Short mmCIF file of C-alpha atoms in Angstrom, two decimals:
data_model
loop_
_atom_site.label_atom_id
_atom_site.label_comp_id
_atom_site.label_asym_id
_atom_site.label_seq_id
_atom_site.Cartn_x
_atom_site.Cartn_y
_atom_site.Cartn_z
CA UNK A 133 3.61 13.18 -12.32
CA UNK A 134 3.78 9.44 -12.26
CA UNK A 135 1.08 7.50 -11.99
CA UNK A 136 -0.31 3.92 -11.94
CA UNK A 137 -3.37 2.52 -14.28
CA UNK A 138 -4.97 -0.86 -13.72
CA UNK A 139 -7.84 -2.52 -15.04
CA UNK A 140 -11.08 -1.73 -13.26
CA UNK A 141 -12.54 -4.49 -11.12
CA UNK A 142 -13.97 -6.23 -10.18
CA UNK A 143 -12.87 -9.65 -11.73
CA UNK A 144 -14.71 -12.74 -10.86
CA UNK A 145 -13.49 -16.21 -11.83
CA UNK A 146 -13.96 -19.89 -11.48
CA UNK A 147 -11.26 -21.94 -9.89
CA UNK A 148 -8.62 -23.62 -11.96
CA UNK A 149 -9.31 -20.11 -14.56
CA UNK A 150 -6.12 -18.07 -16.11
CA UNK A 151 -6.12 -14.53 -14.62
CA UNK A 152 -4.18 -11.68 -16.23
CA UNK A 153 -4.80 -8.11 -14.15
CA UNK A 154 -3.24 -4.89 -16.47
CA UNK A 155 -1.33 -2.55 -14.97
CA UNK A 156 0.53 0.28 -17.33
CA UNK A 157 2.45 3.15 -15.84
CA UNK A 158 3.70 6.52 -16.58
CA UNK A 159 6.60 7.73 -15.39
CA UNK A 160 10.38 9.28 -16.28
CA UNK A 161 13.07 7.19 -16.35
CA UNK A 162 13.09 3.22 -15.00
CA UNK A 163 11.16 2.89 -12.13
CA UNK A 164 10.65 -0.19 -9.63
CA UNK A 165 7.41 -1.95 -10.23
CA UNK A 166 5.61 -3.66 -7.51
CA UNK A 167 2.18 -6.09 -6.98
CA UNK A 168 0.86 -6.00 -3.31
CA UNK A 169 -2.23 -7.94 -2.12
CA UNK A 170 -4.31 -7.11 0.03
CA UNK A 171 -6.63 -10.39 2.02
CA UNK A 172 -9.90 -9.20 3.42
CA UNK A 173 -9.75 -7.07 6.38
CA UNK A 174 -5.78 -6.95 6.59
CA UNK A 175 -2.89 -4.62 5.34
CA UNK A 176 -0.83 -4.78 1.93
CA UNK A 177 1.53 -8.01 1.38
CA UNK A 178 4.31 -7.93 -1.06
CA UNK A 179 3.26 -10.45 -3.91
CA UNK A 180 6.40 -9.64 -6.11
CA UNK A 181 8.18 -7.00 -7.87
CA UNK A 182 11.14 -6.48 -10.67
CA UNK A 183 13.34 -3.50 -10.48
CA UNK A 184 14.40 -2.93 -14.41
CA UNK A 185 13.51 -3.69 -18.02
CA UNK A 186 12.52 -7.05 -18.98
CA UNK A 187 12.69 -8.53 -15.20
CA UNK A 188 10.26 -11.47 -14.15
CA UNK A 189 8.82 -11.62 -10.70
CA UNK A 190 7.28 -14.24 -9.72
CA UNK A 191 5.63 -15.12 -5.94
CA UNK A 192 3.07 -18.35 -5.31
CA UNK A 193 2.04 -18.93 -8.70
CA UNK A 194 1.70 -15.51 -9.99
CA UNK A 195 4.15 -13.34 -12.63
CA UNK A 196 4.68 -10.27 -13.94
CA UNK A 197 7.37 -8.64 -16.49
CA UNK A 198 8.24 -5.58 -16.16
CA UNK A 199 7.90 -4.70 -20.28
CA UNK A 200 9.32 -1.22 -20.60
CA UNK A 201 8.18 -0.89 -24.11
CA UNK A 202 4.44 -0.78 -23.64
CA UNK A 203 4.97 1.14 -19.76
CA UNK A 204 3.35 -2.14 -18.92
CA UNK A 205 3.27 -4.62 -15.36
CA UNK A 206 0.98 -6.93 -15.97
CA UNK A 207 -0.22 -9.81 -13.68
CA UNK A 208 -0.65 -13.33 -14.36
CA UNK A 209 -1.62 -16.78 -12.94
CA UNK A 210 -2.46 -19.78 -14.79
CA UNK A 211 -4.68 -21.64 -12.17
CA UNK A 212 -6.36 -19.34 -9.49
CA UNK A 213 -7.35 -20.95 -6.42
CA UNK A 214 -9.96 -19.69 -3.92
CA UNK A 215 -7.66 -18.49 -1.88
CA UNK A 216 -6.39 -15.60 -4.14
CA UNK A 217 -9.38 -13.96 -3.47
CA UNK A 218 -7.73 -10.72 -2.47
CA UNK A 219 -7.44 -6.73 -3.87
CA UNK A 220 -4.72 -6.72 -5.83
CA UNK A 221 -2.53 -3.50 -6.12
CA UNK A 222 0.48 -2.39 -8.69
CA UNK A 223 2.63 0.04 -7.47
CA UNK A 224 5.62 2.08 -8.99
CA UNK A 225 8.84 3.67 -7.24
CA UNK A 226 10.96 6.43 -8.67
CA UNK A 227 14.92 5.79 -8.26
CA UNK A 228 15.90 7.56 -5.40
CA UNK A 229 12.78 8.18 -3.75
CA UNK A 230 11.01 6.77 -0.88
CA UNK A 231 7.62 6.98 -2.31
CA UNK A 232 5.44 4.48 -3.78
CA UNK A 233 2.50 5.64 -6.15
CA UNK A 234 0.08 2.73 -6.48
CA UNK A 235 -3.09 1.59 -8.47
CA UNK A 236 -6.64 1.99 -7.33
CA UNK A 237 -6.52 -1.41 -6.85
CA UNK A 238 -8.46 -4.39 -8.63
CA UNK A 239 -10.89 -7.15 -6.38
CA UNK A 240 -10.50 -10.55 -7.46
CA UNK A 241 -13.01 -12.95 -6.38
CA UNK A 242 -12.83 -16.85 -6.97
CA UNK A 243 -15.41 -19.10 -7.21
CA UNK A 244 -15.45 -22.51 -6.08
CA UNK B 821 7.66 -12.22 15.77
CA UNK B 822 8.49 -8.99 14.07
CA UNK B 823 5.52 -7.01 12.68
CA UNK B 824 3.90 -3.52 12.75
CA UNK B 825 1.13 -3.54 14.87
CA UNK B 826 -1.59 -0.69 14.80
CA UNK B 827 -4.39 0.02 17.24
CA UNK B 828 -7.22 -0.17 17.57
CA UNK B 829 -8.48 -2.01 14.73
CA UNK B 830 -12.26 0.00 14.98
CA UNK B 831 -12.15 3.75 15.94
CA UNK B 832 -15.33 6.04 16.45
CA UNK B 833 -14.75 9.76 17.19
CA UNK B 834 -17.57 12.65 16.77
CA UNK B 835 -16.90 15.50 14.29
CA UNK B 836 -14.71 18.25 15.44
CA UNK B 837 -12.46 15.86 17.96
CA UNK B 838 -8.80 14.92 17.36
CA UNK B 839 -7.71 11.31 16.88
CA UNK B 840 -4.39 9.57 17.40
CA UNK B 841 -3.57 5.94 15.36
CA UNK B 842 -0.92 4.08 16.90
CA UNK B 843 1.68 2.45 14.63
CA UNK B 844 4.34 0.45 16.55
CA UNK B 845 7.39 -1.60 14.34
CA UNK B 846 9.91 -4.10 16.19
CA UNK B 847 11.56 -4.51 12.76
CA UNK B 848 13.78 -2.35 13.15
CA UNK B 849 13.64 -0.22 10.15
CA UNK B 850 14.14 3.23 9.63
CA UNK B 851 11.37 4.54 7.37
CA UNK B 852 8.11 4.12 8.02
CA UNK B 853 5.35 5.54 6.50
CA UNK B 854 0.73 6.37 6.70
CA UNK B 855 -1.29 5.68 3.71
CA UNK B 856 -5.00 6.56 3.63
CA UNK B 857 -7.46 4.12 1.44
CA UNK B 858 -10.51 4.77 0.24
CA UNK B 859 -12.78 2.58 -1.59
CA UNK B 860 -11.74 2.82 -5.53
CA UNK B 861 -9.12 5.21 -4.66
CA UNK B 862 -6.14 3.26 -3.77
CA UNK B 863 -3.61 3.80 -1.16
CA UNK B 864 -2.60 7.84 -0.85
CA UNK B 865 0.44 8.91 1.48
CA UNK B 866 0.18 11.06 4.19
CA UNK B 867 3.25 11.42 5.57
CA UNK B 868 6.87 9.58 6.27
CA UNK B 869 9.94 9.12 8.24
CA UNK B 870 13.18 7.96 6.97
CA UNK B 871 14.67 8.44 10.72
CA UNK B 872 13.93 9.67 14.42
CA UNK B 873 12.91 13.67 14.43
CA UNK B 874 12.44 13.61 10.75
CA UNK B 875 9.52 13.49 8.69
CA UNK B 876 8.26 14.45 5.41
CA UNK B 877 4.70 15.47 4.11
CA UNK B 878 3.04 13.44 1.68
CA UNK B 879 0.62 14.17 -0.55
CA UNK B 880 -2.33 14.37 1.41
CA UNK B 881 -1.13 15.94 4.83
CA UNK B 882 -3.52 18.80 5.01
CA UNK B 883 -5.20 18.17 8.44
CA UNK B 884 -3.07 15.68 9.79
CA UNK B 885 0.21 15.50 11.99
CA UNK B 886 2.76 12.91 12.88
CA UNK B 887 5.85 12.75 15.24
CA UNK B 888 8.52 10.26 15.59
CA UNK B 889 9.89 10.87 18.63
CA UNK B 890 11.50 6.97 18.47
CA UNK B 891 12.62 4.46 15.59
CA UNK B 892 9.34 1.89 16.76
CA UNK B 893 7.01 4.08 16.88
CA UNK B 894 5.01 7.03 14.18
CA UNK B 895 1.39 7.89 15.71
CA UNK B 896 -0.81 9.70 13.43
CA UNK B 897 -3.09 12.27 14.46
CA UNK B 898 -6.18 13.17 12.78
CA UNK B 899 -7.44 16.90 13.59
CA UNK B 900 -10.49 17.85 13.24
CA UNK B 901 -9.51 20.12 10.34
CA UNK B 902 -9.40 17.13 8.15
CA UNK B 903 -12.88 17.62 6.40
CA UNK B 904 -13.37 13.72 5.40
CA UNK B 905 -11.52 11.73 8.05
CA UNK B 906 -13.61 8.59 7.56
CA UNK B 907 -11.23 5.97 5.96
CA UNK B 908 -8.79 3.09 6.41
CA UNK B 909 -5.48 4.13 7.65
CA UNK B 910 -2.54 1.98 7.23
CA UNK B 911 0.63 2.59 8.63
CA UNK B 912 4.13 0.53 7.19
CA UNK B 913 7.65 0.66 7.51
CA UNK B 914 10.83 -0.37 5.43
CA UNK B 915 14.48 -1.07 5.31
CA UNK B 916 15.28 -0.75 2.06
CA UNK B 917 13.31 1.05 -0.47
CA UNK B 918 12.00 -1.79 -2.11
CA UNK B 919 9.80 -3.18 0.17
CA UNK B 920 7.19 -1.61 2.90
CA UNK B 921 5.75 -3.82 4.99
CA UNK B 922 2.35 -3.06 5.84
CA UNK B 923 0.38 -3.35 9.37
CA UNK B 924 -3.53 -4.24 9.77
CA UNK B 925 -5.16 -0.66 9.14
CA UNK B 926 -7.41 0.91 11.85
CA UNK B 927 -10.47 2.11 10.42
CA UNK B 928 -11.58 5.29 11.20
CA UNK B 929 -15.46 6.26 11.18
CA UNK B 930 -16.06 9.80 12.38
CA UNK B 931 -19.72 10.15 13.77
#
């Protein structure tokens, strides 16, 4: 079945540092790729998401391309702040289907 | 504002007793949908709704049930034949299937 691989956690960083957060996927066909964050204590946000091959989302700061070559979604900002101090999840979604599969998620913590 | 709004944000229940979440939407969308996270585990799906008197089984329903019995509204009930109820449950909803929009979780601790 499909399924979602990101890199373990958790990731701690100073602020101002470049963060990149893997996330490779398996699955038939072209799915839609999502990140979600998730703030301490609070439900899943939609950070951004690109819906075929070679797509860029991008959302406060942060980017991902959806590479279909390597299965890959990864995550990137140049200049984390404190404030991205979240769980951050990737998520995929079959054409057709209602369901999203997602990552076990990956903590981010930022340091002043 | 619009939002999905669940309740209560804390729930205790002893072992063996049945538990309903609340999960109310003034977004108007059709779907809407209960996830289960556990630490390290991600989000899992329980079950879903694309409209009123429908639902589908996700892959975890085994000791849980749902109605949706109106478009706002998709309470979750927890029997007591789930063996490890003890989680955060998050319920979310969607227009389109590219984006679910996700309340603030109730988590459950089973005593």
């Amino acid at each position: 079945g499909d399924s979602v691989t990101q890199m373990e956690g958790p990731v701690t960083l100073s602020e101002e540092a470049f963060l990149t957060i893997n996330c490779t996927y398996t699955a038939t066909g072209y799915p839609s790729l999502f990140w979600y964050v998730q703030y301490p204590g609070e439900g899943l946000q939609l950070l951004l998401k690109a819906t075929k091959a070679d797509d860029k989302g991008s959302n406060k700061g942060f980017e991902a391309t959806y590479r279909k070559e390597t299965t890959s979604f990864h995550l990137e900002k140049g200049s984390v702040q404190v404030s991205d101090s979240a769980v951050y999840f990737c998520a995929l979604r079959q054409g057709g289907s209602e369901k999203l599969v997602f990552g076990k998620g990956t903590k981010l913590t930022v340091n002043p | 504002d619009g939002g999905i709004t669940q309740s209560p944000k804390y729930l205790f229940r002893k072992e063996g007793q049945n538990v309903t979440l609340s999960c109310e939407q003034n977004l108007n969308h059709d779907a809407m949908y209960w996830y289960r996270q556990d630490p390290g585990q991600g989000l899992r799906l329980i079950y879903y709704s694309q409209i009123v008197n429908d639902f589908q089984k996700g892959d975890i329903a085994e000791g849980y049930s749902v109605s949706r019995e109106k478009k706002e509204s998709f309470p979750l009930t927890v029997t007591s034949a789930q063996k490890n109820p003890t989680a955060f449950y998050l319920c979310a909803s969607s227009r389109t299937v590219d984006e679910q929009f996700f309340g603030p979780g109730t988590r459950l601790t089973v005593l």
